[in-house]
Amino acid sequence: MTSEKTILQINASARKSGSVTRELSDVLVTRLLENAPDTKVISRDVSQGLPFLDEDWIGANFTDPNERHAEQRLKLALSDTLVGELKAADTIVIGAPIYNFSVPAALKAWIDLVARAKETFLYTDNGPVGLLNGKKAYVLVASGGTKLGSEIDFAGSYLKHVLGFIGISDVTFVAADQLMIDPAKREAALAKALHLAA
């Protein structure tokens, strides 16, 4: 008897229609579900924005959980929910367009809310250690002119690093990059997404 698997699908594109990253992530998730129909999908659309960290949030986060008062627990409630979704997932699918050479602000806000000491990583005498081991992540990237992996790409390298920082080291990128230069890359990326989930 196998336990139920869970996919966390995160979309960050400001575009609801015509978004290449949304199309890629939907294609990948659909194919993953065809292979494992009992898989649960948690959908998290961050495109409308998430709260930025502020002084009250930081104070609550660094207060011992057993000593947090009601307002502090309320302040961390959304972060706790997002962390819970991430912990529950076996597979994470992130649709990440490149905006001005990096990730959308909404996706960075999500990262700030889930990268929490003692929750998703731990500080040790030998440095930080990620706690979310054994998960698989797919990052589906689209850009107009920025080439993934180039010296002006501050999205791909950042996402790979931060995912590894919280323990997710099995990360596969699918790039529909430089679409303003070569629109055919969209079809190639769709084909790759289908192949990866086959």
Coordinates of N, CA, C and O in Angstrom, one line a residue:
M1 N 0.9 -1.2 0.0 CA 0.0 0.0 0.0 C 0.9 1.2 0.0 O 1.7 1.4 0.9
T2 N 0.7 2.1 -1.0 CA 1.5 3.3 -1.1 C 0.7 4.5 -0.5 O -0.5 4.6 -0.7
S3 N 1.4 5.4 0.1 CA 0.8 6.6 0.7 C 0.5 7.6 -0.4 O 1.1 7.6 -1.5
E4 N -0.5 8.4 -0.2 CA -0.9 9.4 -1.2 C 0.2 10.5 -1.4 O 0.8 10.9 -0.4
K5 N 0.4 10.8 -2.6 CA 1.5 11.8 -2.9 C 0.8 13.2 -3.1 O -0.4 13.3 -3.3
T6 N 1.6 14.2 -2.9 CA 1.1 15.6 -3.0 C 2.0 16.4 -3.8 O 3.2 16.4 -3.7
I7 N 1.4 17.2 -4.7 CA 2.1 18.2 -5.5 C 1.7 19.6 -5.1 O 0.5 19.9 -4.9
L8 N 2.7 20.4 -4.8 CA 2.4 21.8 -4.6 C 2.7 22.6 -5.9 O 3.9 22.6 -6.3
Q9 N 1.7 23.2 -6.4 CA 1.9 24.0 -7.7 C 1.8 25.5 -7.3 O 0.8 26.0 -6.8
I10 N 2.9 26.2 -7.6 CA 3.0 27.6 -7.3 C 3.1 28.3 -8.6 O 4.0 28.1 -9.5
N11 N 2.2 29.3 -8.8 CA 2.2 30.2 -10.0 C 2.5 31.6 -9.6 O 1.9 32.1 -8.6
A12 N 3.4 32.2 -10.3 CA 3.8 33.6 -9.9 C 3.6 34.6 -11.0 O 3.8 35.8 -10.8
S13 N 3.2 34.2 -12.2 CA 3.1 35.1 -13.3 C 1.9 36.1 -13.0 O 0.8 35.7 -12.6
A14 N 2.1 37.4 -13.3 CA 1.1 38.4 -13.2 C 0.0 38.2 -14.3 O -1.1 38.7 -14.1
R15 N 0.3 37.5 -15.3 CA -0.6 37.2 -16.4 C -1.4 36.0 -16.1 O -0.9 34.9 -15.8
K16 N -2.7 36.1 -16.2 CA -3.6 34.9 -16.0 C -3.8 34.2 -17.3 O -3.9 33.0 -17.4
S17 N -3.9 34.9 -18.4 CA -4.0 34.3 -19.8 C -2.8 34.7 -20.6 O -2.2 35.7 -20.4
G18 N -2.4 33.7 -21.4 CA -1.2 33.9 -22.2 C 0.1 33.7 -21.5 O 1.2 34.0 -22.0
S19 N 0.1 33.3 -20.2 CA 1.3 33.1 -19.5 C 1.9 31.7 -19.8 O 1.3 30.7 -19.7
V20 N 3.2 31.8 -20.3 CA 3.9 30.6 -20.6 C 4.2 29.7 -19.4 O 4.1 28.5 -19.4
T21 N 4.6 30.4 -18.3 CA 4.9 29.6 -17.1 C 3.7 28.9 -16.5 O 3.7 27.8 -16.0
R22 N 2.5 29.5 -16.6 CA 1.3 28.9 -16.2 C 0.9 27.7 -17.1 O 0.5 26.6 -16.6
E23 N 1.1 27.9 -18.4 CA 0.9 26.8 -19.3 C 1.8 25.6 -19.1 O 1.4 24.5 -19.0
L24 N 3.1 25.9 -18.9 CA 4.1 24.9 -18.6 C 3.8 24.1 -17.3 O 3.8 22.9 -17.3
S25 N 3.4 24.9 -16.3 CA 3.2 24.2 -15.0 C 1.9 23.4 -15.1 O 1.8 22.3 -14.5
D26 N 0.9 23.9 -15.8 CA -0.4 23.1 -15.9 C -0.1 21.8 -16.7 O -0.7 20.7 -16.4
V27 N 0.7 21.9 -17.8 CA 1.0 20.7 -18.6 C 1.7 19.7 -17.8 O 1.4 18.5 -17.8
L28 N 2.7 20.1 -17.0 CA 3.5 19.2 -16.2 C 2.6 18.6 -15.1 O 2.7 17.3 -14.9
V29 N 1.8 19.4 -14.4 CA 1.0 18.8 -13.3 C 0.0 17.8 -13.9 O -0.3 16.7 -13.3
T30 N -0.6 18.2 -15.1 CA -1.6 17.3 -15.7 C -0.9 15.9 -16.0 O -1.5 14.9 -15.8
R31 N 0.3 16.0 -16.6 CA 0.9 14.7 -16.9 C 1.3 13.9 -15.7 O 1.2 12.7 -15.7
L32 N 1.8 14.6 -14.6 CA 2.1 13.9 -13.4 C 0.9 13.2 -12.8 O 1.0 12.1 -12.3
L33 N -0.3 13.9 -12.9 CA -1.5 13.3 -12.4 C -2.0 12.1 -13.3 O -2.6 11.2 -12.8
E34 N -1.7 12.2 -14.6 CA -2.0 11.0 -15.4 C -1.2 9.8 -15.0 O -1.7 8.7 -15.0
N35 N 0.0 10.0 -14.5 CA 0.8 8.9 -14.1 C 0.5 8.4 -12.7 O 0.8 7.3 -12.3
A36 N -0.1 9.3 -11.9 CA -0.5 9.0 -10.5 C -1.8 9.7 -10.2 O -1.8 10.8 -9.5
P37 N -2.9 9.2 -10.6 CA -4.2 9.8 -10.5 C -4.6 10.1 -9.0 O -5.4 11.0 -8.8
D38 N -4.1 9.4 -8.1 CA -4.5 9.6 -6.7 C -3.7 10.8 -6.0 O -3.9 11.1 -4.8
T39 N -2.8 11.4 -6.8 CA -2.0 12.5 -6.2 C -2.9 13.7 -5.9 O -3.8 14.1 -6.7
K40 N -2.7 14.3 -4.7 CA -3.3 15.5 -4.3 C -2.6 16.7 -4.8 O -1.3 16.7 -4.8
V41 N -3.3 17.7 -5.3 CA -2.6 18.9 -5.8 C -3.0 20.1 -4.9 O -4.2 20.4 -4.7
I42 N -2.1 20.8 -4.4 CA -2.3 22.1 -3.7 C -1.9 23.2 -4.6 O -0.7 23.2 -5.0
S43 N -2.8 24.0 -4.9 CA -2.5 25.2 -5.9 C -2.3 26.4 -5.1 O -3.2 26.8 -4.3
R44 N -1.2 27.1 -5.3 CA -1.0 28.4 -4.6 C -0.6 29.4 -5.7 O 0.5 29.4 -6.2
D45 N -1.5 30.3 -5.9 CA -1.2 31.4 -6.9 C -0.8 32.7 -6.0 O -1.5 33.2 -5.3
V46 N 0.5 33.0 -6.2 CA 1.0 34.1 -5.4 C 1.0 35.4 -6.1 O 1.5 36.5 -5.6
S47 N 0.5 35.4 -7.4 CA 0.6 36.6 -8.2 C -0.1 37.8 -7.7 O 0.3 39.0 -8.1
Q48 N -1.1 37.7 -6.9 CA -1.7 38.9 -6.4 C -1.0 39.5 -5.2 O -1.4 40.5 -4.7
G49 N 0.1 38.9 -4.8 CA 0.9 39.5 -3.8 C 0.7 38.8 -2.4 O -0.4 38.3 -2.1
L50 N 1.8 38.8 -1.7 CA 1.8 38.3 -0.3 C 2.3 39.3 0.6 O 3.1 40.2 0.1
P51 N 2.0 39.3 1.9 CA 2.5 40.3 2.8 C 4.1 40.3 2.8 O 4.7 39.2 2.8
F52 N 4.7 41.5 2.9 CA 6.1 41.5 3.1 C 6.4 41.4 4.5 O 5.6 41.7 5.4
L53 N 7.6 40.9 4.8 CA 8.0 40.8 6.2 C 8.1 42.2 6.8 O 8.6 43.1 6.2
D54 N 7.7 42.3 8.1 CA 7.8 43.6 8.8 C 8.3 43.3 10.2 O 8.6 42.2 10.6
E55 N 8.5 44.3 11.0 CA 9.1 44.2 12.3 C 8.2 43.3 13.2 O 8.8 42.4 14.0
D56 N 6.9 43.4 13.2 CA 6.1 42.5 14.0 C 6.2 41.0 13.6 O 6.2 40.2 14.4
W57 N 6.3 40.8 12.3 CA 6.5 39.4 11.8 C 7.8 38.8 12.3 O 7.9 37.7 12.8
I58 N 8.9 39.6 12.1 CA 10.2 39.2 12.6 C 10.2 38.9 14.1 O 10.7 37.9 14.6
G59 N 9.6 39.8 14.8 CA 9.5 39.6 16.3 C 8.8 38.3 16.6 O 9.2 37.6 17.5
A60 N 7.7 38.1 16.0 CA 6.9 36.9 16.2 C 7.7 35.6 15.8 O 7.7 34.6 16.6
N61 N 8.3 35.7 14.7 CA 9.1 34.5 14.2 C 10.2 34.1 15.1 O 10.5 32.9 15.3
F62 N 10.8 35.1 15.7 CA 12.0 34.8 16.6 C 11.6 34.7 18.1 O 12.5 34.6 18.9
T63 N 10.3 34.7 18.3 CA 9.8 34.4 19.7 C 9.6 32.9 19.8 O 9.1 32.2 18.8
D64 N 10.0 32.2 20.9 CA 9.8 30.8 21.1 C 8.3 30.5 20.8 O 7.4 31.2 21.4
P65 N 8.0 29.5 20.0 CA 6.6 29.1 19.7 C 5.7 29.0 21.0 O 4.6 29.3 20.9
N66 N 6.3 28.5 22.0 CA 5.5 28.3 23.3 C 5.2 29.6 24.0 O 4.4 29.6 24.9
E67 N 5.9 30.6 23.6 CA 5.8 31.9 24.3 C 5.0 33.0 23.4 O 4.9 34.1 23.9
R68 N 4.7 32.6 22.2 CA 4.0 33.6 21.3 C 2.6 33.9 21.9 O 1.8 33.0 22.2
H69 N 2.2 35.1 21.8 CA 0.9 35.5 22.2 C 0.0 35.5 21.0 O 0.4 35.2 19.9
A70 N -1.3 35.7 21.2 CA -2.3 35.5 20.1 C -2.0 36.4 18.9 O -2.1 35.9 17.8
E71 N -1.6 37.6 19.1 CA -1.3 38.5 18.0 C -0.1 38.0 17.2 O -0.1 38.0 15.9
Q72 N 0.9 37.4 17.9 CA 2.0 36.9 17.1 C 1.7 35.6 16.4 O 2.1 35.5 15.2
R73 N 0.8 34.8 17.0 CA 0.4 33.6 16.2 C -0.4 34.0 15.0 O -0.3 33.4 13.9
L74 N -1.2 35.0 15.1 CA -2.0 35.5 14.0 C -1.1 36.0 12.9 O -1.3 35.8 11.7
K75 N -0.1 36.8 13.3 CA 0.9 37.4 12.4 C 1.6 36.3 11.6 O 1.9 36.5 10.4
L76 N 1.8 35.1 12.2 CA 2.5 34.0 11.5 C 1.6 33.0 10.8 O 2.1 32.1 10.2
A77 N 0.3 33.3 10.9 CA -0.6 32.2 10.4 C -0.5 31.9 9.0 O -0.5 30.8 8.6
L78 N -0.4 32.9 8.1 CA -0.2 32.7 6.7 C 1.1 32.0 6.4 O 1.1 31.0 5.6
S79 N 2.2 32.4 7.0 CA 3.5 31.8 6.9 C 3.4 30.3 7.3 O 3.9 29.4 6.6
D80 N 2.7 30.0 8.4 CA 2.6 28.7 8.9 C 1.8 27.8 7.9 O 2.2 26.7 7.6
T81 N 0.8 28.4 7.2 CA 0.0 27.7 6.2 C 0.9 27.4 5.0 O 0.9 26.2 4.5
L82 N 1.7 28.3 4.6 CA 2.6 28.1 3.4 C 3.7 27.1 3.7 O 4.0 26.3 2.9
V83 N 4.2 27.2 4.9 CA 5.2 26.2 5.3 C 4.6 24.8 5.4 O 5.2 23.8 4.9
G84 N 3.4 24.7 5.9 CA 2.7 23.4 5.9 C 2.5 22.8 4.6 O 2.6 21.6 4.4
E85 N 2.1 23.7 3.6 CA 1.9 23.2 2.2 C 3.2 22.7 1.7 O 3.2 21.6 1.0
L86 N 4.3 23.3 1.9 CA 5.6 22.9 1.4 C 6.0 21.6 2.1 O 6.5 20.7 1.4
K87 N 5.8 21.5 3.4 CA 6.2 20.3 4.1 C 5.4 19.1 3.6 O 5.9 18.0 3.5
A88 N 4.1 19.3 3.3 CA 3.2 18.2 2.9 C 3.5 17.7 1.5 O 3.2 16.6 1.1
A89 N 4.2 18.5 0.6 CA 4.4 18.2 -0.8 C 5.6 17.3 -1.0 O 6.6 17.4 -0.4
D90 N 5.3 16.3 -1.9 CA 6.4 15.4 -2.3 C 7.1 16.1 -3.6 O 8.3 15.9 -3.8
T91 N 6.3 16.8 -4.3 CA 6.8 17.4 -5.6 C 6.3 18.9 -5.6 O 5.2 19.2 -5.2
I92 N 7.2 19.8 -5.9 CA 6.9 21.2 -6.0 C 7.1 21.6 -7.4 O 8.1 21.4 -8.1
V93 N 6.1 22.3 -8.0 CA 6.1 22.8 -9.4 C 6.0 24.3 -9.3 O 5.0 24.8 -8.8
I94 N 7.0 25.0 -9.7 CA 7.0 26.5 -9.6 C 7.1 27.1 -11.0 O 8.0 26.8 -11.8
G95 N 6.0 27.9 -11.3 CA 6.0 28.6 -12.6 C 6.6 30.0 -12.3 O 6.0 30.8 -11.6
A96 N 7.8 30.3 -12.8 CA 8.6 31.5 -12.4 C 9.0 32.3 -13.7 O 10.0 32.0 -14.3
P97 N 8.2 33.3 -14.1 CA 8.7 34.2 -15.1 C 9.9 35.0 -14.6 O 10.0 35.2 -13.4
I98 N 10.7 35.4 -15.5 CA 11.8 36.3 -15.1 C 11.3 37.8 -15.4 O 11.0 38.1 -16.5
Y99 N 11.3 38.5 -14.3 CA 11.0 40.0 -14.4 C 12.2 40.8 -14.1 O 12.7 40.7 -13.0
N100 N 12.7 41.6 -15.0 CA 13.8 42.4 -14.8 C 15.0 41.7 -14.2 O 15.6 42.0 -13.2
F101 N 15.3 40.5 -14.8 CA 16.4 39.7 -14.5 C 16.3 38.8 -13.3 O 17.2 38.1 -12.9
S102 N 15.2 38.9 -12.6 CA 15.0 38.1 -11.4 C 13.6 37.6 -11.2 O 12.8 37.6 -12.2
V103 N 13.3 37.0 -10.0 CA 11.9 36.5 -9.8 C 10.9 37.6 -9.5 O 11.3 38.7 -9.1
P104 N 9.7 37.4 -9.8 CA 8.7 38.4 -9.4 C 8.7 38.6 -7.9 O 9.0 37.7 -7.1
A105 N 8.3 39.8 -7.5 CA 8.3 40.2 -6.1 C 7.4 39.3 -5.3 O 7.7 38.9 -4.1
A106 N 6.3 38.9 -5.9 CA 5.4 38.0 -5.2 C 6.0 36.6 -4.8 O 5.8 36.1 -3.8
L107 N 6.8 36.1 -5.7 CA 7.5 34.8 -5.5 C 8.6 35.0 -4.4 O 8.8 34.2 -3.6
K108 N 9.3 36.1 -4.5 CA 10.3 36.4 -3.4 C 9.6 36.6 -2.1 O 10.1 36.1 -1.0
A109 N 8.4 37.1 -2.0 CA 7.7 37.3 -0.8 C 7.3 35.9 -0.2 O 7.3 35.6 1.0
W110 N 6.9 34.9 -1.2 CA 6.6 33.6 -0.7 C 7.8 32.9 -0.1 O 7.7 32.3 0.9
I111 N 9.0 33.1 -0.8 CA 10.2 32.5 -0.3 C 10.5 33.1 1.1 O 10.9 32.3 2.0
D112 N 10.4 34.4 1.3 CA 10.6 35.0 2.6 C 9.7 34.4 3.7 O 10.1 34.3 4.9
L113 N 8.5 34.0 3.3 CA 7.5 33.5 4.3 C 7.8 32.0 4.6 O 7.3 31.5 5.6
V114 N 8.5 31.3 3.7 CA 8.7 29.8 4.0 C 10.1 29.5 4.4 O 10.3 28.4 5.0
A115 N 11.1 30.4 4.2 CA 12.4 30.1 4.6 C 12.6 30.5 6.0 O 13.0 31.7 6.3
R116 N 12.2 29.7 6.9 CA 12.2 30.0 8.4 C 13.1 29.0 9.2 O 12.9 27.8 9.1
A117 N 14.0 29.6 10.0 CA 14.8 28.8 10.8 C 14.0 28.0 11.8 O 12.9 28.4 12.3
K118 N 14.4 26.7 12.0 CA 13.7 25.7 12.8 C 12.4 25.2 12.2 O 11.8 24.3 12.7
E119 N 12.0 25.7 11.0 CA 10.9 25.2 10.3 C 11.3 24.5 9.0 O 10.9 23.4 8.7
T120 N 12.0 25.2 8.2 CA 12.5 24.7 6.9 C 14.0 24.6 6.8 O 14.5 24.0 5.8
F121 N 14.7 25.2 7.7 CA 16.2 25.0 7.8 C 16.6 25.2 9.2 O 15.8 25.7 10.1
L122 N 17.8 24.7 9.5 CA 18.3 24.8 10.9 C 19.7 25.3 10.9 O 20.5 24.9 10.1
Y123 N 20.0 26.2 11.8 CA 21.4 26.6 12.0 C 22.1 25.6 12.9 O 21.6 25.3 13.9
T124 N 23.3 25.2 12.4 CA 24.1 24.3 13.2 C 25.5 24.8 13.3 O 25.9 25.8 12.7
D125 N 26.3 24.1 14.1 CA 27.7 24.5 14.2 C 28.5 24.5 12.9 O 29.5 25.1 12.7
N126 N 28.0 23.7 12.0 CA 28.6 23.5 10.7 C 27.9 24.3 9.6 O 28.1 24.1 8.4
G127 N 27.0 25.3 10.0 CA 26.3 26.1 9.0 C 24.9 25.6 8.9 O 24.4 24.7 9.6
P128 N 24.1 26.3 8.1 CA 22.7 26.0 7.9 C 22.4 24.7 7.2 O 23.2 24.3 6.3
V129 N 21.4 24.0 7.7 CA 21.0 22.7 7.1 C 19.6 22.7 6.7 O 18.7 23.0 7.6
G130 N 19.2 22.4 5.5 CA 17.9 22.3 5.0 C 17.1 21.1 5.6 O 17.7 20.1 5.9
L131 N 15.9 21.3 5.9 CA 15.0 20.3 6.6 C 14.0 19.6 5.7 O 13.4 18.7 6.1
L132 N 13.9 20.1 4.4 CA 12.9 19.6 3.5 C 13.5 18.6 2.5 O 13.5 18.8 1.3
N133 N 14.1 17.6 3.0 CA 14.8 16.6 2.2 C 13.8 15.6 1.5 O 12.7 15.5 2.0
G134 N 14.3 15.0 0.5 CA 13.5 14.0 -0.2 C 12.4 14.5 -1.1 O 11.5 13.7 -1.5
K135 N 12.4 15.7 -1.4 CA 11.4 16.3 -2.3 C 12.0 16.6 -3.7 O 13.2 16.8 -3.9
K136 N 11.1 16.6 -4.7 CA 11.5 16.9 -6.1 C 10.9 18.2 -6.5 O 9.7 18.5 -6.2
A137 N 11.7 19.1 -7.1 CA 11.1 20.4 -7.6 C 11.4 20.6 -9.1 O 12.4 20.2 -9.6
Y138 N 10.3 21.1 -9.7 CA 10.4 21.5 -11.1 C 10.3 23.0 -11.1 O 9.3 23.5 -10.6
V139 N 11.2 23.7 -11.8 CA 11.0 25.2 -11.9 C 10.9 25.5 -13.4 O 11.8 25.2 -14.2
L140 N 9.7 26.0 -13.8 CA 9.4 26.3 -15.2 C 9.6 27.8 -15.4 O 8.8 28.6 -14.8
V141 N 10.6 28.2 -16.2 CA 11.0 29.5 -16.3 C 10.7 30.1 -17.7 O 10.9 29.3 -18.7
A142 N 10.2 31.3 -17.8 CA 10.0 32.0 -19.1 C 10.6 33.4 -19.0 O 10.6 34.0 -17.9
S143 N 11.1 33.8 -20.1 CA 11.7 35.2 -20.1 C 11.5 35.7 -21.6 O 11.4 35.0 -22.5
G144 N 11.6 37.0 -21.6 CA 11.6 37.7 -23.0 C 12.9 37.7 -23.6 O 13.1 37.4 -24.7
G145 N 13.9 38.1 -22.8 CA 15.3 38.3 -23.3 C 16.4 37.7 -22.5 O 17.5 37.5 -23.0
T146 N 16.1 37.4 -21.3 CA 17.2 36.9 -20.4 C 17.4 35.4 -20.6 O 16.4 34.6 -20.5
K147 N 18.6 35.0 -20.8 CA 18.9 33.6 -21.0 C 19.2 32.9 -19.7 O 20.0 33.4 -18.9
L148 N 18.4 31.8 -19.4 CA 18.6 31.1 -18.1 C 20.1 30.6 -18.0 O 20.6 30.0 -18.9
G149 N 20.7 30.9 -16.9 CA 22.1 30.5 -16.6 C 23.1 31.5 -17.1 O 24.3 31.3 -16.9
S150 N 22.7 32.6 -17.7 CA 23.6 33.6 -18.2 C 24.0 34.5 -17.0 O 23.5 34.4 -15.9
E151 N 25.0 35.4 -17.3 CA 25.5 36.3 -16.2 C 24.4 37.3 -15.8 O 24.5 37.9 -14.8
I152 N 23.4 37.5 -16.6 CA 22.3 38.4 -16.2 C 21.1 37.7 -15.7 O 20.1 38.4 -15.4
D153 N 21.2 36.4 -15.5 CA 20.1 35.7 -14.9 C 20.2 35.6 -13.4 O 21.1 34.9 -12.9
F154 N 19.4 36.3 -12.7 CA 19.5 36.3 -11.2 C 18.2 35.6 -10.7 O 17.9 35.7 -9.5
A155 N 17.5 34.9 -11.5 CA 16.3 34.1 -11.1 C 16.7 32.6 -10.9 O 16.4 32.1 -9.9
G156 N 17.2 32.0 -12.0 CA 17.5 30.6 -11.9 C 18.4 30.2 -10.8 O 18.2 29.3 -10.0
S157 N 19.6 30.9 -10.8 CA 20.6 30.6 -9.8 C 20.1 30.8 -8.4 O 20.3 30.1 -7.4
Y158 N 19.3 31.9 -8.2 CA 18.7 32.2 -6.9 C 17.7 31.1 -6.5 O 17.8 30.6 -5.3
L159 N 16.8 30.7 -7.3 CA 15.8 29.7 -7.0 C 16.5 28.3 -6.7 O 16.1 27.7 -5.7
K160 N 17.5 28.0 -7.5 CA 18.2 26.7 -7.2 C 18.9 26.8 -5.8 O 18.9 25.8 -5.0
H161 N 19.5 27.9 -5.5 CA 20.2 28.1 -4.2 C 19.2 28.1 -3.1 O 19.5 27.3 -2.1
V162 N 18.2 28.8 -3.1 CA 17.2 28.9 -2.0 C 16.5 27.6 -1.8 O 16.2 27.2 -0.6
L163 N 16.2 26.9 -2.8 CA 15.6 25.6 -2.7 C 16.5 24.6 -2.0 O 16.2 23.9 -1.1
G164 N 17.8 24.6 -2.4 CA 18.8 23.8 -1.8 C 19.0 24.2 -0.4 O 19.3 23.3 0.5
F165 N 18.9 25.5 -0.1 CA 19.1 26.0 1.3 C 18.1 25.4 2.3 O 18.4 25.1 3.4
I166 N 16.9 25.1 1.8 CA 15.8 24.5 2.7 C 15.8 23.0 2.5 O 14.8 22.4 3.0
G167 N 16.7 22.4 1.7 CA 16.8 21.0 1.7 C 16.3 20.3 0.4 O 16.4 19.1 0.3
I168 N 15.9 21.2 -0.6 CA 15.3 20.6 -1.8 C 16.4 20.7 -2.9 O 16.6 21.7 -3.5
S169 N 17.2 19.6 -3.0 CA 18.4 19.7 -3.9 C 18.1 19.0 -5.3 O 18.8 19.2 -6.2
D170 N 17.0 18.3 -5.4 CA 16.6 17.6 -6.6 C 15.7 18.6 -7.4 O 14.5 18.6 -7.3
V171 N 16.4 19.5 -8.2 CA 15.7 20.5 -8.9 C 15.9 20.4 -10.4 O 17.1 20.4 -10.8
T172 N 14.8 20.4 -11.2 CA 14.9 20.4 -12.6 C 14.3 21.6 -13.2 O 13.2 22.0 -12.8
F173 N 15.1 22.3 -14.1 CA 14.6 23.5 -14.7 C 14.1 23.2 -16.1 O 14.7 22.4 -16.9
V174 N 13.0 23.8 -16.5 CA 12.5 23.8 -17.9 C 12.5 25.3 -18.3 O 11.8 26.1 -17.7
A175 N 13.3 25.6 -19.4 CA 13.4 27.0 -19.8 C 12.7 27.3 -21.1 O 13.0 26.7 -22.1
A176 N 11.8 28.2 -21.0 CA 11.2 28.9 -22.2 C 11.8 30.3 -22.2 O 11.0 31.2 -22.0
D177 N 13.1 30.4 -22.3 CA 13.7 31.7 -22.2 C 14.0 32.4 -23.5 O 13.9 31.7 -24.6
Q178 N 14.2 33.7 -23.4 CA 14.4 34.5 -24.6 C 13.3 34.3 -25.7 O 13.6 34.2 -26.9
L179 N 12.1 34.3 -25.3 CA 11.0 34.1 -26.2 C 10.8 35.3 -27.2 O 10.3 35.1 -28.3
M180 N 11.3 36.5 -26.8 CA 11.2 37.6 -27.8 C 12.2 37.4 -28.9 O 12.0 38.0 -30.0
I181 N 13.2 36.6 -28.6 CA 14.2 36.3 -29.7 C 13.9 35.1 -30.4 O 14.1 35.0 -31.7
D182 N 13.5 34.0 -29.7 CA 13.2 32.8 -30.4 C 11.9 32.2 -29.8 O 11.9 31.4 -28.8
P183 N 10.7 32.5 -30.4 CA 9.4 32.1 -29.9 C 9.3 30.6 -29.9 O 8.5 30.0 -29.1
A184 N 10.1 29.9 -30.7 CA 10.0 28.4 -30.8 C 10.4 27.7 -29.5 O 10.1 26.5 -29.3
K185 N 11.0 28.4 -28.6 CA 11.5 27.8 -27.4 C 10.3 27.4 -26.5 O 10.4 26.6 -25.6
R186 N 9.1 28.1 -26.7 CA 7.9 27.7 -26.0 C 7.6 26.3 -26.2 O 7.3 25.5 -25.3
E187 N 7.5 25.9 -27.5 CA 7.1 24.5 -27.9 C 8.2 23.5 -27.4 O 7.8 22.4 -26.9
A188 N 9.4 23.9 -27.4 CA 10.5 23.0 -27.0 C 10.4 22.8 -25.5 O 10.6 21.7 -25.0
A189 N 10.0 23.8 -24.7 CA 9.8 23.7 -23.3 C 8.6 22.9 -22.9 O 8.7 22.1 -22.0
L190 N 7.5 23.0 -23.7 CA 6.4 22.2 -23.5 C 6.7 20.7 -23.7 O 6.3 19.8 -22.9
A191 N 7.4 20.4 -24.8 CA 7.8 19.1 -25.0 C 8.7 18.5 -23.9 O 8.6 17.3 -23.5
K192 N 9.6 19.3 -23.4 CA 10.5 18.9 -22.3 C 9.7 18.6 -21.1 O 9.9 17.6 -20.4
A193 N 8.7 19.5 -20.8 CA 7.8 19.3 -19.6 C 7.1 17.9 -19.7 O 7.0 17.2 -18.7
L194 N 6.6 17.6 -20.9 CA 5.8 16.4 -21.1 C 6.8 15.2 -20.9 O 6.4 14.2 -20.3
H195 N 8.0 15.3 -21.5 CA 9.0 14.2 -21.4 C 9.4 14.0 -20.0 O 9.5 12.8 -19.6
L196 N 9.6 15.0 -19.2 CA 10.0 14.8 -17.8 C 9.0 14.1 -17.0 O 9.4 13.3 -16.1
A197 N 7.8 14.3 -17.3 CA 6.7 13.6 -16.5 C 6.3 12.3 -17.0 O 5.4 11.7 -16.5
A198 N 6.9 11.9 -18.1 CA 6.5 10.7 -18.8 C 6.8 9.4 -17.9 O 7.7 9.5 -17.2

